Coordinates of C-alpha atoms (C1' of nucleotides) in Angstrom, one line a residue:
Chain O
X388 CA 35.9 -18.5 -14.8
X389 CA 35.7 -16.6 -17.9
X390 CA 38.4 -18.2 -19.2
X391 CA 36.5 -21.7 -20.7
X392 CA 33.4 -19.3 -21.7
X393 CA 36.3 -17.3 -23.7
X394 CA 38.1 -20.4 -25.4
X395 CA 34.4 -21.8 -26.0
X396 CA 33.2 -18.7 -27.5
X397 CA 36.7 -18.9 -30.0
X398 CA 36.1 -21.9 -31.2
X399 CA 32.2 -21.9 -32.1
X400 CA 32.2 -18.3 -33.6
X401 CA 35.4 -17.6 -35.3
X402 CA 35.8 -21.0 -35.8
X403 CA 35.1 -21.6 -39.8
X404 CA 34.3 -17.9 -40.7
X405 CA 35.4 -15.3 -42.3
X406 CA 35.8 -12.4 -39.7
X407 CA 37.7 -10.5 -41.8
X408 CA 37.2 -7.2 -39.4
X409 CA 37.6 -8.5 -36.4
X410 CA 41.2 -10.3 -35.5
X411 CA 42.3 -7.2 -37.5
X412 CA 42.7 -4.3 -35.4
X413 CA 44.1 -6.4 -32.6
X414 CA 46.5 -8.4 -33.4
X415 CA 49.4 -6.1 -33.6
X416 CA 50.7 -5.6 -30.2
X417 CA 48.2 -7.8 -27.4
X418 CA 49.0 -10.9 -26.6
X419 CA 46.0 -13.6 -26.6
X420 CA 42.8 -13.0 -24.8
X421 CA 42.6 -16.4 -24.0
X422 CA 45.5 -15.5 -21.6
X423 CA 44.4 -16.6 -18.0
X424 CA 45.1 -13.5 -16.5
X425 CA 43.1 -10.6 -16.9
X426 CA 44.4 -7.9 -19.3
X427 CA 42.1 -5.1 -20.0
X428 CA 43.6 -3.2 -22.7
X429 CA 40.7 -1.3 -23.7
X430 CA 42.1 0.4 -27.1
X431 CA 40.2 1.8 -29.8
X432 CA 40.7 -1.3 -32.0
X433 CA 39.7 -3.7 -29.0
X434 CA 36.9 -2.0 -28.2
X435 CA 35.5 -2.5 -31.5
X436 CA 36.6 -6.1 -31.4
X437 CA 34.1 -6.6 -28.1
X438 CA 31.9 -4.6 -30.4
X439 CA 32.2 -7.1 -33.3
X440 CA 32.4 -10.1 -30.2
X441 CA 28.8 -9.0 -28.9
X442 CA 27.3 -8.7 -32.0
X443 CA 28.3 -12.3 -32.8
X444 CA 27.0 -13.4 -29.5
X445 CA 23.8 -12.3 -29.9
X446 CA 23.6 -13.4 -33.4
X447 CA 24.4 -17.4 -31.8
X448 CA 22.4 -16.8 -28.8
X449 CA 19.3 -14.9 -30.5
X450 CA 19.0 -18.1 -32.9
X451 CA 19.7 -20.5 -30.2
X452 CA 16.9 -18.9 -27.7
X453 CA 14.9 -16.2 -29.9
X454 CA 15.0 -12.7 -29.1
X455 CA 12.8 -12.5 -26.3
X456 CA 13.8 -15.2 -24.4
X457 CA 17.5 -14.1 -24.6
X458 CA 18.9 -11.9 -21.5
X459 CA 22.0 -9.3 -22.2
X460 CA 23.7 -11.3 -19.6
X461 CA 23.6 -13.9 -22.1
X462 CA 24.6 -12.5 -24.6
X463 CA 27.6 -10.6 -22.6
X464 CA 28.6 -14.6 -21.3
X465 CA 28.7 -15.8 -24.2
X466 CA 31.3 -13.1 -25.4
X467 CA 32.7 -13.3 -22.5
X468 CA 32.2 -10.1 -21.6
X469 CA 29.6 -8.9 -18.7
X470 CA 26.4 -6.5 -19.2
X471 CA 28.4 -3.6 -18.3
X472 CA 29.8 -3.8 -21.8
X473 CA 26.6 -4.2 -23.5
X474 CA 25.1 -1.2 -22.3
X475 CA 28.0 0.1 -23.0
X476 CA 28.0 -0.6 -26.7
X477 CA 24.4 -0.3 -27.1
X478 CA 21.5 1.1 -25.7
X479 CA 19.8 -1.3 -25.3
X480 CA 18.7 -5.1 -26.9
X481 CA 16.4 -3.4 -29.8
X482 CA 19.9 -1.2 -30.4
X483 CA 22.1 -4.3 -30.4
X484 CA 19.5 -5.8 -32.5
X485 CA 19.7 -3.1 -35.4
X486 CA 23.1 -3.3 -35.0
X487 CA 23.4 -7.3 -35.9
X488 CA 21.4 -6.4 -38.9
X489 CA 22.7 -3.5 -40.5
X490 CA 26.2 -6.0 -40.9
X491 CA 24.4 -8.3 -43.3
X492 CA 21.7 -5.6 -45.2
X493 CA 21.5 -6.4 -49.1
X494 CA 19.2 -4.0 -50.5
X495 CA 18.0 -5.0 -53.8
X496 CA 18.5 -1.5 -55.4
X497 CA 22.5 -2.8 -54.8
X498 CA 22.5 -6.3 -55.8
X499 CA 21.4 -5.1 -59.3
X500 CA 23.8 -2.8 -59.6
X501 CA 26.1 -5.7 -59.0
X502 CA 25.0 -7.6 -61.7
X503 CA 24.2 -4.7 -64.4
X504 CA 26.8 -3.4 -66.4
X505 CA 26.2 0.2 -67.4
X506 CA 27.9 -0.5 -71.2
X507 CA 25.8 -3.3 -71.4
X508 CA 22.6 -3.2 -69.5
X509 CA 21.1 -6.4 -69.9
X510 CA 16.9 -6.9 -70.3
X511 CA 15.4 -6.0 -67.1
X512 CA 14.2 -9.8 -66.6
X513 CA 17.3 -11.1 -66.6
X514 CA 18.9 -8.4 -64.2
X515 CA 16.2 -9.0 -61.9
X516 CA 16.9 -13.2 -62.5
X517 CA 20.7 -12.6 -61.9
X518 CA 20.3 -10.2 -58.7
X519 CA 17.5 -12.7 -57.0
X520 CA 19.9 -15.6 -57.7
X521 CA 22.9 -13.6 -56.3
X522 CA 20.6 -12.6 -53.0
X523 CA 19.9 -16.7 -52.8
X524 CA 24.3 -17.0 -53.0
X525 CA 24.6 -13.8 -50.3
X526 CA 21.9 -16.0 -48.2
X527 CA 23.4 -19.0 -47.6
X528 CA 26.8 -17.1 -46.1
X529 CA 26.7 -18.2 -42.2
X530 CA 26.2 -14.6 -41.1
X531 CA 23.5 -14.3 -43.1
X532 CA 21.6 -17.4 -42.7
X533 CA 21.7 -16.5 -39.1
X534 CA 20.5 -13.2 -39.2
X535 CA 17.8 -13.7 -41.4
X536 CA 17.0 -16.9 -39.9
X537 CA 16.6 -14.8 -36.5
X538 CA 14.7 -12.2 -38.0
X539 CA 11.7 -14.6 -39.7
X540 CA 11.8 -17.3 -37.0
X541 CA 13.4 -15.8 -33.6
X542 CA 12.0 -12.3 -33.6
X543 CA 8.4 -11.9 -32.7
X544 CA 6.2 -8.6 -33.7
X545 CA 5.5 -6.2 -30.7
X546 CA 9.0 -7.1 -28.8
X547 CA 11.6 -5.2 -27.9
X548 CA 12.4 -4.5 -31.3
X549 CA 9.7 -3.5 -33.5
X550 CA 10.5 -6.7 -36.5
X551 CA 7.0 -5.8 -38.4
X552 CA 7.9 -2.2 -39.2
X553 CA 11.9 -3.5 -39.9
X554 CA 10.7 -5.9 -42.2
X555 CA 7.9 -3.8 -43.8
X556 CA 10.9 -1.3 -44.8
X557 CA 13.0 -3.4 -46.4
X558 CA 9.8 -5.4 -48.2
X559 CA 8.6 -1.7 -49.6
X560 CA 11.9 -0.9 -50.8
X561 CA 12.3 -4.2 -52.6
X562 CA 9.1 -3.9 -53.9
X563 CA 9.4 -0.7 -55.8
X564 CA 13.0 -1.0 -57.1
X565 CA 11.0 -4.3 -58.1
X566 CA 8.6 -3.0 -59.9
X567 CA 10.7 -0.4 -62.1
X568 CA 12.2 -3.4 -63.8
X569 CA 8.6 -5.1 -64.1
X570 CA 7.4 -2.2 -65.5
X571 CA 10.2 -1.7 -67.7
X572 CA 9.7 -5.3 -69.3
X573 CA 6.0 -4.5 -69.8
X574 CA 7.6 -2.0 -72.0
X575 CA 9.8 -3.5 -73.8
X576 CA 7.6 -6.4 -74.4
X577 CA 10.0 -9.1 -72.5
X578 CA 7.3 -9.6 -69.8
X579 CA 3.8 -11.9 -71.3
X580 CA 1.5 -9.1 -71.7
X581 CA -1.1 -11.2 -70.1
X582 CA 1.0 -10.3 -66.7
X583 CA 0.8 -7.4 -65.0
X584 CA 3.7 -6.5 -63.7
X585 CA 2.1 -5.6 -60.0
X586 CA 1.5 -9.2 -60.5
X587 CA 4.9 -10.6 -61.3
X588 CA 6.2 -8.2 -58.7
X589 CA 4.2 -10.1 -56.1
X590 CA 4.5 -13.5 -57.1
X591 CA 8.2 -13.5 -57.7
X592 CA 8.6 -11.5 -54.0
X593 CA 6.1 -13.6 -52.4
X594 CA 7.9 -16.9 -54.2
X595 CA 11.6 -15.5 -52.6
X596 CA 10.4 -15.1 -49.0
X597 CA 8.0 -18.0 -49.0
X598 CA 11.7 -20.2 -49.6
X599 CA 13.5 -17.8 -47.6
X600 CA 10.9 -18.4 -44.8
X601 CA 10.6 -22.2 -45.5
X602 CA 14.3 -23.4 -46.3
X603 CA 15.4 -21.1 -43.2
X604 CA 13.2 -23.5 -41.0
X605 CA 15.4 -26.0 -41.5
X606 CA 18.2 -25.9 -44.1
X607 CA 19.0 -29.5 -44.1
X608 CA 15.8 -30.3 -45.4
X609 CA 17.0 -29.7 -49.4
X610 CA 19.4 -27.7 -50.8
X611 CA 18.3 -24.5 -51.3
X612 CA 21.5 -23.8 -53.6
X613 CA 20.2 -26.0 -56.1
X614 CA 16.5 -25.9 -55.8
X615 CA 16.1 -22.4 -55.8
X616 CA 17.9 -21.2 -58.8
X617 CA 15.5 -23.6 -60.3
X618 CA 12.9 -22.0 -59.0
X619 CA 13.8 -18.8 -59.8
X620 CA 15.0 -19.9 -63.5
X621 CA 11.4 -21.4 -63.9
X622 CA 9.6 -18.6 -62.9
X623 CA 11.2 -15.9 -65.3
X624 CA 11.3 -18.3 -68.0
X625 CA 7.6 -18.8 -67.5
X626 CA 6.7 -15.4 -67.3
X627 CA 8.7 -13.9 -70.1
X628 CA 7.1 -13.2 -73.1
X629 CA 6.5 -16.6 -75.3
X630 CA 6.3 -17.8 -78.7
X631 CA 2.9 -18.7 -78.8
X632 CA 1.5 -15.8 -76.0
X633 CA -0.7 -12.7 -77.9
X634 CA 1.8 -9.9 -79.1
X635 CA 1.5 -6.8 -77.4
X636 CA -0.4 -4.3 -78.5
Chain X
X716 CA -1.1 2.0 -30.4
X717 CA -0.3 -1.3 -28.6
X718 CA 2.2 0.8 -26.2
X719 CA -0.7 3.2 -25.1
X720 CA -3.0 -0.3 -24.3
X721 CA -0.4 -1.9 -22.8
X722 CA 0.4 1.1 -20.7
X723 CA -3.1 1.4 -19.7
X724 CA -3.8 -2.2 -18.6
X725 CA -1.0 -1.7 -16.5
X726 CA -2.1 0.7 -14.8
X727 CA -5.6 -0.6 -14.0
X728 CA -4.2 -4.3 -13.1
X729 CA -1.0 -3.5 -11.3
X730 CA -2.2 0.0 -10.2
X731 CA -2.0 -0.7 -6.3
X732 CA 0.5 -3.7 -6.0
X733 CA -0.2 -7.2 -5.6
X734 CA -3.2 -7.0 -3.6
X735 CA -6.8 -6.6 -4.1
X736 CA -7.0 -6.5 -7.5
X737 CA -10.4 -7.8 -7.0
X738 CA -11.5 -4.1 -5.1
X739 CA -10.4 -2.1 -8.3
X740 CA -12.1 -3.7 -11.4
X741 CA -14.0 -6.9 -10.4
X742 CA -16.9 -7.4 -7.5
X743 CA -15.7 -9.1 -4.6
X744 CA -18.1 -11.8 -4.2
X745 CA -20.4 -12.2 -7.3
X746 CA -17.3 -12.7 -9.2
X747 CA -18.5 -12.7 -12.6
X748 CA -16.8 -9.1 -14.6
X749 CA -18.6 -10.1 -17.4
X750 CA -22.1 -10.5 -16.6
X751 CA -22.5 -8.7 -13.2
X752 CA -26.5 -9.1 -13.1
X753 CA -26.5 -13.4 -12.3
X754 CA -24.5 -15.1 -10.1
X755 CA -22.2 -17.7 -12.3
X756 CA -23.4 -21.4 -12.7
X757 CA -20.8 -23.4 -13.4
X758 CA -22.4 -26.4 -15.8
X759 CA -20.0 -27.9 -17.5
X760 CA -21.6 -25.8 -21.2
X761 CA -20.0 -22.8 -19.3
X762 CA -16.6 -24.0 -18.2
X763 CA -16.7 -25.2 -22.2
X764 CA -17.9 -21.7 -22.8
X765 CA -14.9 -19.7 -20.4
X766 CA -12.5 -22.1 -22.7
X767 CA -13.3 -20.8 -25.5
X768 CA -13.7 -17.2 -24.1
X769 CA -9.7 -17.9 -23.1
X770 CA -8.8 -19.4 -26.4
X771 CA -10.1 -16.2 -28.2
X772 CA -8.6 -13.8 -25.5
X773 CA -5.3 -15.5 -26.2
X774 CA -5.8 -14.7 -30.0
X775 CA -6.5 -11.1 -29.4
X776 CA -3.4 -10.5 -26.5
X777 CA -1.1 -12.5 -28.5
X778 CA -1.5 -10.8 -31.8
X779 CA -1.3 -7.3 -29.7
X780 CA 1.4 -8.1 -27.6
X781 CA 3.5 -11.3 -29.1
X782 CA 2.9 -14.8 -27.3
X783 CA 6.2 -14.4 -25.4
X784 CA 5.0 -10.8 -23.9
X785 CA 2.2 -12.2 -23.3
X786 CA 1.5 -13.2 -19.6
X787 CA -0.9 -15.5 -18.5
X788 CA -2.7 -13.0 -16.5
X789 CA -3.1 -10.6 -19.3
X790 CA -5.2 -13.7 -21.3
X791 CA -7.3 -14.6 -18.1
X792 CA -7.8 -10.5 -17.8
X793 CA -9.2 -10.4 -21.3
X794 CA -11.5 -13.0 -20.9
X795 CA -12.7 -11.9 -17.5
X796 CA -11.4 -14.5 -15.5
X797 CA -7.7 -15.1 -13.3
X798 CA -4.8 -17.0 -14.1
X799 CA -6.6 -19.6 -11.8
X800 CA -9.2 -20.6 -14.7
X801 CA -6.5 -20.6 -17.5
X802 CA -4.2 -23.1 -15.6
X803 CA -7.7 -25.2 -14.6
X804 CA -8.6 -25.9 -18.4
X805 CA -4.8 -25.6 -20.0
X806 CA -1.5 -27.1 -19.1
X807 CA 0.5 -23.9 -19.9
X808 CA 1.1 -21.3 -22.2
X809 CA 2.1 -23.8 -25.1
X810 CA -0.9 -26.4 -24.1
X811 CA -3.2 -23.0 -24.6
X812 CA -1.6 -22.2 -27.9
X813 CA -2.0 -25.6 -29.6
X814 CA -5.5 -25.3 -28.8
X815 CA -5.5 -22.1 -30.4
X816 CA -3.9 -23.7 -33.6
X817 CA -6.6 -26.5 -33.5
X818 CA -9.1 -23.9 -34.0
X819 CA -8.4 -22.9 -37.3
X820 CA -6.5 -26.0 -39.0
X821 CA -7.4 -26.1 -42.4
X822 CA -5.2 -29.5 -43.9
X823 CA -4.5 -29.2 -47.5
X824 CA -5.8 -32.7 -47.9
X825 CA -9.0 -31.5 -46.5
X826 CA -9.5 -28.4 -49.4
X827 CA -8.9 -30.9 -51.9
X828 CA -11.7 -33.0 -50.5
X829 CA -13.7 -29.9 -50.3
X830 CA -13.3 -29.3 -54.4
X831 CA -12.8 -32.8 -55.9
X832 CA -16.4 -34.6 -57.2
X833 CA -15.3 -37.9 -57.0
X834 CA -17.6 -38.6 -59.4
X835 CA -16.2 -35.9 -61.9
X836 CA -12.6 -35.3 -60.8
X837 CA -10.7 -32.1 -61.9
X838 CA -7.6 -32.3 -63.5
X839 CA -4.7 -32.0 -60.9
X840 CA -3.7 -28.8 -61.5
X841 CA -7.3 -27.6 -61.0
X842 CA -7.5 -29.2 -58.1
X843 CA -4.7 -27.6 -56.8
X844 CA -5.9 -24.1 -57.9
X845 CA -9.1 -24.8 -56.1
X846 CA -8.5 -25.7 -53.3
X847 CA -5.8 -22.9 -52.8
X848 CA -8.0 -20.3 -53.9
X849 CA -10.0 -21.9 -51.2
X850 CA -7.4 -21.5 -48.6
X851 CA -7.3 -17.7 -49.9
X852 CA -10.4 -17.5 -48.6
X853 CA -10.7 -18.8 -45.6
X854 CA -7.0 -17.1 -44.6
X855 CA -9.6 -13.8 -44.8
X856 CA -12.2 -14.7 -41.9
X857 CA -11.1 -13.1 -39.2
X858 CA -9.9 -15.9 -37.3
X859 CA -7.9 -17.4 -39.2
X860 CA -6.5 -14.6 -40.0
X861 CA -5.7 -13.6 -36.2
X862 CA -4.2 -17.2 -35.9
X863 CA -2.1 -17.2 -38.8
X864 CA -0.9 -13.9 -38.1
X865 CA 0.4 -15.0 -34.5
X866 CA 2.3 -18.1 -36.1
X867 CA 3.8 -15.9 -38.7
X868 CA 4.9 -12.8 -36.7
X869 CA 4.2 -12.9 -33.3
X870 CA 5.7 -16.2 -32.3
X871 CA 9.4 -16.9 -32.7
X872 CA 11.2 -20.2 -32.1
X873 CA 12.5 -21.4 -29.1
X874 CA 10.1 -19.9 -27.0
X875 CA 7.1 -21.4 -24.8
X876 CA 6.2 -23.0 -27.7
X877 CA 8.1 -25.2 -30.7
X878 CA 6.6 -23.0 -33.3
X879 CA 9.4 -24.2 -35.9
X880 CA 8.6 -28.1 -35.4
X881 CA 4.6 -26.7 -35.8
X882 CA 5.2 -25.1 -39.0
X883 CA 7.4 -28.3 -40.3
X884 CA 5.0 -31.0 -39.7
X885 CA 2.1 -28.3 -41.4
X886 CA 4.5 -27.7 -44.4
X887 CA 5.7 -31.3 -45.0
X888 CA 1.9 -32.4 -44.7
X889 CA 1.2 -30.0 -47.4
X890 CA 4.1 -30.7 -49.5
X891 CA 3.5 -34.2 -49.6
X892 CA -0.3 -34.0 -50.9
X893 CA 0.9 -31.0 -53.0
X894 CA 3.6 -33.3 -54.7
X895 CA 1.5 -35.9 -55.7
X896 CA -0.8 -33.7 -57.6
X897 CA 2.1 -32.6 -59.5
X898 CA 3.2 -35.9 -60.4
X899 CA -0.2 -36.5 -61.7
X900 CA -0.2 -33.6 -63.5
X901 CA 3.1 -34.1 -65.2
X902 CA 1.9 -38.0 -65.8
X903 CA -1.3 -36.9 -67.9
X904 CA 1.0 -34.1 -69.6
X905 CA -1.0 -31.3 -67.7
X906 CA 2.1 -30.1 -66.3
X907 CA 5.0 -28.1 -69.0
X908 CA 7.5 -31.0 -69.0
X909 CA 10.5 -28.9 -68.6
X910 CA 9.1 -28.5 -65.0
X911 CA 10.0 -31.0 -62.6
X912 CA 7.2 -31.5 -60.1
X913 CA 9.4 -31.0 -56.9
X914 CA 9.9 -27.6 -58.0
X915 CA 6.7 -26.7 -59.2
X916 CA 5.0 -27.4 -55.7
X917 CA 8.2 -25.7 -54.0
X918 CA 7.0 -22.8 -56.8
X919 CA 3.4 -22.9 -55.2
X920 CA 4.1 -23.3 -51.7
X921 CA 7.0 -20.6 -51.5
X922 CA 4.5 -18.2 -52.8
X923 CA 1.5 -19.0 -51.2
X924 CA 3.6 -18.7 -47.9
X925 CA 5.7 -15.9 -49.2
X926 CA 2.2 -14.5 -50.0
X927 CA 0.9 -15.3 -46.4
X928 CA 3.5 -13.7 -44.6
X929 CA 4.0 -10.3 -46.6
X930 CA -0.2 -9.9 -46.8
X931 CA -0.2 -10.5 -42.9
X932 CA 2.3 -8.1 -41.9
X933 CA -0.2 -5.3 -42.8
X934 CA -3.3 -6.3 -44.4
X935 CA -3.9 -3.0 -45.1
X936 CA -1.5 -2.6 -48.0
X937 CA -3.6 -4.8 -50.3
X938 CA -6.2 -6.3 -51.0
X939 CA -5.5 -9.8 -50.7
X940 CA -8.8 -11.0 -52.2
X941 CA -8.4 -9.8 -55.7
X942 CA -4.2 -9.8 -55.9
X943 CA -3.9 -13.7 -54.2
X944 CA -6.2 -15.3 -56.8
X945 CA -4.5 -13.5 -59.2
X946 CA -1.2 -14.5 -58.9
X947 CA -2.3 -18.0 -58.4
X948 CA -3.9 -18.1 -61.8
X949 CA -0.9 -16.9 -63.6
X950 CA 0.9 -19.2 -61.7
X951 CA -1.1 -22.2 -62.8
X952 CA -1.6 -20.6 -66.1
X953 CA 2.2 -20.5 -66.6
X954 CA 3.2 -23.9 -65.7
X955 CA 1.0 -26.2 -67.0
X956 CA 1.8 -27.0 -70.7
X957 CA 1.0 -24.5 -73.2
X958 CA 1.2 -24.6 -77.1
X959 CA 4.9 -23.5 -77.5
X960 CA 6.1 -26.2 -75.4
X961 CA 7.8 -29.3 -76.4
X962 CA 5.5 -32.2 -76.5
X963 CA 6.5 -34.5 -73.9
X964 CA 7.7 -37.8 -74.6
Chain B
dG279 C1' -20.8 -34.2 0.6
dC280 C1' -17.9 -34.6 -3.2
dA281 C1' -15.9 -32.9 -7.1
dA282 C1' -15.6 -29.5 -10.8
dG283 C1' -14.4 -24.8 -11.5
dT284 C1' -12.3 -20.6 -10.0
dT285 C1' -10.1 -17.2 -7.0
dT286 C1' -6.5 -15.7 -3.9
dA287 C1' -2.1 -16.0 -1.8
dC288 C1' 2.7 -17.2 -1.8
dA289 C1' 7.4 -18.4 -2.9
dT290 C1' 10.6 -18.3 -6.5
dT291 C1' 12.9 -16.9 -10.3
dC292 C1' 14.8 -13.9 -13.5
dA293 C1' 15.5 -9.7 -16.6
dT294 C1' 16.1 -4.8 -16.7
dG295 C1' 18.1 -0.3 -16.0
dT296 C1' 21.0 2.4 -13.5
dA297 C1' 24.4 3.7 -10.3
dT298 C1' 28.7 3.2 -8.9
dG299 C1' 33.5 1.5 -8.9
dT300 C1' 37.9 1.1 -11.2
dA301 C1' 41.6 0.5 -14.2
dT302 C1' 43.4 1.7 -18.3
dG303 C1' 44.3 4.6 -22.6
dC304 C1' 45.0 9.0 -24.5
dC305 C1' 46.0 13.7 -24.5
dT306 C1' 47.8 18.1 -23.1
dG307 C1' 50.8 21.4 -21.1
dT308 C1' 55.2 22.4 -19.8
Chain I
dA747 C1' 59.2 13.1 -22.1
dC748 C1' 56.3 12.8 -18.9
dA749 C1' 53.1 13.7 -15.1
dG750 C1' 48.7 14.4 -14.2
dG751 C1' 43.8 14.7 -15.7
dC752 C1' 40.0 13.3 -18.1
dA753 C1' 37.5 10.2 -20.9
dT754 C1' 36.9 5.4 -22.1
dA755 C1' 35.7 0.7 -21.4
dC756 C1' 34.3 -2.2 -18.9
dA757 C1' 32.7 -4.9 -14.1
dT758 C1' 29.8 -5.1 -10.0
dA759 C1' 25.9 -4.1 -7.1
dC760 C1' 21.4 -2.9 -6.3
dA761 C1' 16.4 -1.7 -6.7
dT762 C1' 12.5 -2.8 -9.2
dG763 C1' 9.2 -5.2 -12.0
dA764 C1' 6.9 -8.9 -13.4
dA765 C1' 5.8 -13.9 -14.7
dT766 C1' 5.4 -18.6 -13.2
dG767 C1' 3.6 -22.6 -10.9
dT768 C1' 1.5 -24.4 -6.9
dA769 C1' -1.1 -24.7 -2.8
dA770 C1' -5.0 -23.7 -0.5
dA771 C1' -9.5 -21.5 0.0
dC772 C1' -14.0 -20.9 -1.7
dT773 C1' -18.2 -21.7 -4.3
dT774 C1' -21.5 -23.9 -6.6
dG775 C1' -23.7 -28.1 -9.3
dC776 C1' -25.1 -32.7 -8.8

DNA sequence: GCAAGTTTACATTCATGTATGTATGCCTGT
DNA sequence: ACAGGCATACATACATGAATGTAAACTTGC
């Protein structure tokens, strides 16, 4: 019976994406899972696969029914795999969930050192500008629209995973790494000196979750490639310095 | 905290098993926990008045424990009735949170009422910073800040309740009233003209959400009251045209 | 007495965690 | 090199807990 779940499961999740990781380890010597006999050949690499295969289940079946509302039965079906293998793999659904997102964590400490060049380090603005508009690129990948999208709309606080302190963590680490560049264009007189740079901090946070939170809802609505560089672009060109703002000091 | 009040109401309700509840907490016949002194008339001002004692027990169990952990019993518990009187004045869970909602709607097209003289009307962009400053505040009384908090984080999608097509129809209501300002605002050259009204209310909305949703995770952090109002005044004070700015036209 | 309001009882459903079964992969000693 | 032993990687079964909706029994206002 598993069979249809299996060839099902195929076709919707490693359909169109890239699973670089997973199709890796496996192919080398198994013949096709979708074989209609059963072949456990639990090897190293396979097990990770099912690893990999659960963890892509519950990203489909998380968004499709919210956290809660989602059984590890579900989840295990729709892998085709049964609970035995979840528990296996994880302790438990608040372990799974960590699990789903530590694949797709950007911390914003990294993006800009993606973007900065240490020969070159650009203003702190325009790293901050060039990282946020990367994070909006790195957004719109299908793995992590879905997580993210589970994580503001799926996931509720006080569940079996604890979302409010997750989210507080990353938010706090953002913020600081944040502020340092705020701070720094305060000093270097790129920021209007009319704006604090607590201030910016918040606004251009609050201005990235706020679309995060409201494209996420429904991303057909607009195209949140082209409207939110716009935003973003608007806001730091609107908050930099300007010709006819007070000079400093 | 929660897990320790949680664990504790357990105990009390579910103590025995499924029977007599009633001999444990509640009197068997006078069979009002609240008021223990007079036997319960049931006029129809106190069937209004057991509503609304349900509707704020929902608030306060929802925003502890998430609307999906949330059982039915647990609200009717809080408010010192059973699950009898919650399913007498409410369909189900969902019917009870939409009355919940309609408790503390605040339309944008409403604030704008609330700070336009008609017989002096503000520039657009005024408007708009009144009436949002306005929303700051009212986001602060404690109801509306237990509501909010429940659509933001302790509700997810999919669940008893369509919170996603809730939040749509309350964004899309607000965009639309917010957009026309904007295009006033460019119109009488209030607006910077290298700013396209679509973006700028994407600007505002994203952050006023973006703002909602990070203050309401833990309101402790800050003080919403003085950091909200002023990132809406730089906002306002960035994008509308200043000196520097091409002329439009 | 009738109906509104509320409690109690009941049947059903479903998720969870764990315990147990089992087949396979991997390793080790000789 | 290989036979046996142990750990791995699952599947299955079971016991428990808990929520839901509805029906039926009161209880009181009018």
């Amino acid at each position: 019976m598993n069979v249809n779940l299996q060839k099902n499961w195929l076709c919707s999740c490693y359909g169109g994406f890239n699973h670089n990781i997973t199709n890796a380890g496996l192919t080398s010597r198994t013949h096709s899972p979708v074989d209609d006999t059963i072949m456990p050949k639990r090897t190293k690499a396979e097990a990770e696969a099912t690893r990999e295969a659960l963890l892509d289940a519950a990203e489909v079946i998380f968004l499709e029914r919210g956290v809660s509302r989602t059984s590890l039965e579900q989840i295990a079906r729709q892998a085709g795999m049964t609970r035995g293998a979840v528990y296996w793999h994880f302790k438990n659904k608040s372990d799974l969930f960590h699990a789903m997102l530590d694949r797709v964590k950007m911390p914003l400490r990294q993006l800009l050192d993606d973007v900065e060049d240490p020969d070159q380090p650009n203003a702190p603005l325009e790293s901050l500008r060039l990282a946020t508009l990367h994070a909006l690129e790195r957004l719109q990948g299908p793995r992590s629209r879905r997580v993210h999208t589970i994580l503001l709309h799926c996931s509720e606080s006080a569940s079996d995973v604890d979302i409010l302190a997750l989210q507080d963590q990353l938010a706090c680490d953002c913020y600081e790494t944040m502020l340092e560049r705020f701070e720094d264009a305060r000093d270097t007189g790129t920021l209007a000196a009319s704006i604090e740079p607590e201030i910016a901090c918040r606004m251009l946070m609050s201005m990235f979750l706020g679309l995060m939170h409201d494209w996420l809802r429904d991303p057909e609505r607009y195209d949140i490639g082209e409207i939110g560089p716009r935003m973003l672009d608007t806001l730091f060109e609107r908050i930099r310095l300007m010709p006819c703002d007070p000079r400093p000091g």
